[in-house]
């Protein structure tokens, strides 16, 4: 976990959860309002709009630390639209941080419907 309140971003590495899902690195650009989820195993970066706050992220991390293995985070996309984003468009659409984070990964913008 990396939290930077001054720069207004958070990065969280997530391992396998309950034996399912792919490990990921999640980058929350709280300043721009986007979260990018990098699936290292599959070489994909999924970007979505986000309304997370630093306070919420800190609170969730504290819950995880206090509850150890009892805490479970799930996020599913039952119905969503996906739009492939060319690497040359990442910076213009999502800013420097998300662009750098998703560099060299197949990037997709995901929106819930």
CSV table of C-alpha atoms in Angstrom, one decimal:
chain,number,residue,atom,x,y,z
A,1,UNK,CA,0.0,0.0,0.0
A,2,UNK,CA,1.3,3.4,-1.0
A,3,UNK,CA,-0.7,6.5,0.1
A,4,UNK,CA,0.2,10.1,-0.8
A,5,UNK,CA,-2.2,12.6,0.7
A,6,UNK,CA,-0.3,15.5,-0.7
A,7,UNK,CA,-0.3,14.3,-4.3
A,8,UNK,CA,-3.7,12.7,-3.8
A,9,UNK,CA,-3.2,9.2,-5.0
A,10,UNK,CA,-3.1,5.7,-3.6
A,11,UNK,CA,-1.6,2.4,-4.9
A,12,UNK,CA,-2.7,-0.9,-3.5
A,13,UNK,CA,-1.4,-4.4,-4.5
A,14,UNK,CA,-4.1,-7.1,-4.2
A,15,UNK,CA,-3.2,-10.8,-4.2
A,16,UNK,CA,-5.6,-13.7,-5.0
A,17,UNK,CA,-8.8,-13.2,-3.0
A,18,UNK,CA,-10.2,-16.4,-1.5
A,19,UNK,CA,-8.5,-18.4,-4.2
A,20,UNK,CA,-10.2,-16.5,-7.1
A,21,UNK,CA,-9.4,-13.6,-9.4
A,22,UNK,CA,-6.1,-12.4,-10.6
A,23,UNK,CA,-3.6,-10.5,-8.6
A,24,UNK,CA,-3.7,-6.8,-9.4
A,25,UNK,CA,-2.2,-3.4,-8.7
A,26,UNK,CA,-4.8,-0.7,-8.2
A,27,UNK,CA,-3.9,2.9,-8.8
A,28,UNK,CA,-6.4,5.5,-7.5
A,29,UNK,CA,-5.8,9.0,-9.0
A,30,UNK,CA,-8.1,10.8,-6.6
A,31,UNK,CA,-7.2,14.2,-8.1
A,32,UNK,CA,-8.5,13.2,-11.6
A,33,UNK,CA,-11.3,10.8,-10.4
A,34,UNK,CA,-10.1,7.6,-12.0
A,35,UNK,CA,-8.9,4.2,-10.8
A,36,UNK,CA,-6.8,1.9,-12.9
A,37,UNK,CA,-6.6,-1.8,-12.1
A,38,UNK,CA,-3.6,-3.5,-13.6
A,39,UNK,CA,-3.9,-7.2,-14.2
A,40,UNK,CA,-0.3,-8.2,-14.4
A,41,UNK,CA,-1.0,-11.8,-15.2
A,42,UNK,CA,-3.0,-10.9,-18.3
A,43,UNK,CA,-1.1,-7.7,-19.3
A,44,UNK,CA,-4.3,-5.6,-19.1
A,45,UNK,CA,-5.1,-2.3,-17.5
A,46,UNK,CA,-8.8,-1.5,-16.7
A,47,UNK,CA,-9.7,2.1,-16.1
A,48,UNK,CA,-12.9,3.4,-14.5
A,49,UNK,CA,-14.3,6.5,-13.1
A,50,UNK,CA,-14.0,6.6,-9.3
A,51,UNK,CA,-15.5,8.6,-6.5
A,52,UNK,CA,-13.2,7.2,-3.8
A,53,UNK,CA,-11.7,9.5,-1.3
A,54,UNK,CA,-8.4,9.3,0.6
A,55,UNK,CA,-10.3,9.0,3.8
A,56,UNK,CA,-12.3,6.0,2.5
A,57,UNK,CA,-9.2,4.3,1.3
A,58,UNK,CA,-7.4,4.8,4.6
A,59,UNK,CA,-10.5,3.5,6.5
A,60,UNK,CA,-10.8,0.4,4.3
A,61,UNK,CA,-7.1,-0.4,4.8
A,62,UNK,CA,-7.4,0.1,8.5
A,63,UNK,CA,-10.4,-2.4,8.5
A,64,UNK,CA,-8.3,-4.9,6.6
A,65,UNK,CA,-5.4,-4.6,9.1
A,66,UNK,CA,-7.7,-4.9,12.1
A,67,UNK,CA,-9.7,-7.8,10.7
A,68,UNK,CA,-6.8,-9.7,9.1
A,69,UNK,CA,-8.1,-12.6,7.1
A,70,UNK,CA,-11.8,-11.9,7.8
A,71,UNK,CA,-11.9,-8.9,5.6
A,72,UNK,CA,-13.0,-9.4,2.0
A,73,UNK,CA,-13.1,-6.9,-0.8
A,74,UNK,CA,-15.0,-7.8,-4.0
A,75,UNK,CA,-15.8,-5.7,-7.0
A,76,UNK,CA,-17.7,-7.3,-9.8
A,77,UNK,CA,-18.7,-5.9,-13.2
A,78,UNK,CA,-21.9,-7.8,-13.9
A,79,UNK,CA,-22.9,-5.5,-16.8
A,80,UNK,CA,-20.5,-3.0,-18.2
A,81,UNK,CA,-19.4,-1.3,-21.4
A,82,UNK,CA,-15.8,-1.7,-22.4
A,83,UNK,CA,-13.9,0.6,-24.7
A,84,UNK,CA,-10.4,-0.1,-25.8
A,85,UNK,CA,-8.1,2.9,-25.4
A,86,UNK,CA,-5.1,3.3,-27.7
A,87,UNK,CA,-1.9,4.0,-25.7
A,88,UNK,CA,-1.4,7.3,-27.4
A,89,UNK,CA,-4.7,8.5,-26.0
A,90,UNK,CA,-4.2,7.6,-22.4
A,91,UNK,CA,-2.6,10.8,-21.3
A,92,UNK,CA,-5.1,13.1,-23.0
A,93,UNK,CA,-8.1,11.2,-21.6
A,94,UNK,CA,-6.9,10.2,-18.1
A,95,UNK,CA,-3.8,12.2,-17.3
A,96,UNK,CA,-0.1,11.5,-16.8
A,97,UNK,CA,-0.4,9.3,-13.8
A,98,UNK,CA,-2.9,6.8,-15.3
A,99,UNK,CA,-1.0,6.9,-18.6
A,100,UNK,CA,2.3,6.1,-17.0
A,101,UNK,CA,0.7,3.4,-14.8
A,102,UNK,CA,-1.0,1.6,-17.7
A,103,UNK,CA,2.0,2.0,-20.1
A,104,UNK,CA,2.8,-1.2,-22.0
A,105,UNK,CA,-0.5,-2.8,-21.0
A,106,UNK,CA,-3.6,-3.3,-23.1
A,107,UNK,CA,-5.9,-0.6,-21.7
A,108,UNK,CA,-9.7,-0.6,-21.5
A,109,UNK,CA,-12.1,1.9,-20.1
A,110,UNK,CA,-14.8,0.2,-18.2
A,111,UNK,CA,-18.1,1.8,-17.3
A,112,UNK,CA,-21.0,0.3,-15.4
A,113,UNK,CA,-24.4,0.3,-17.1
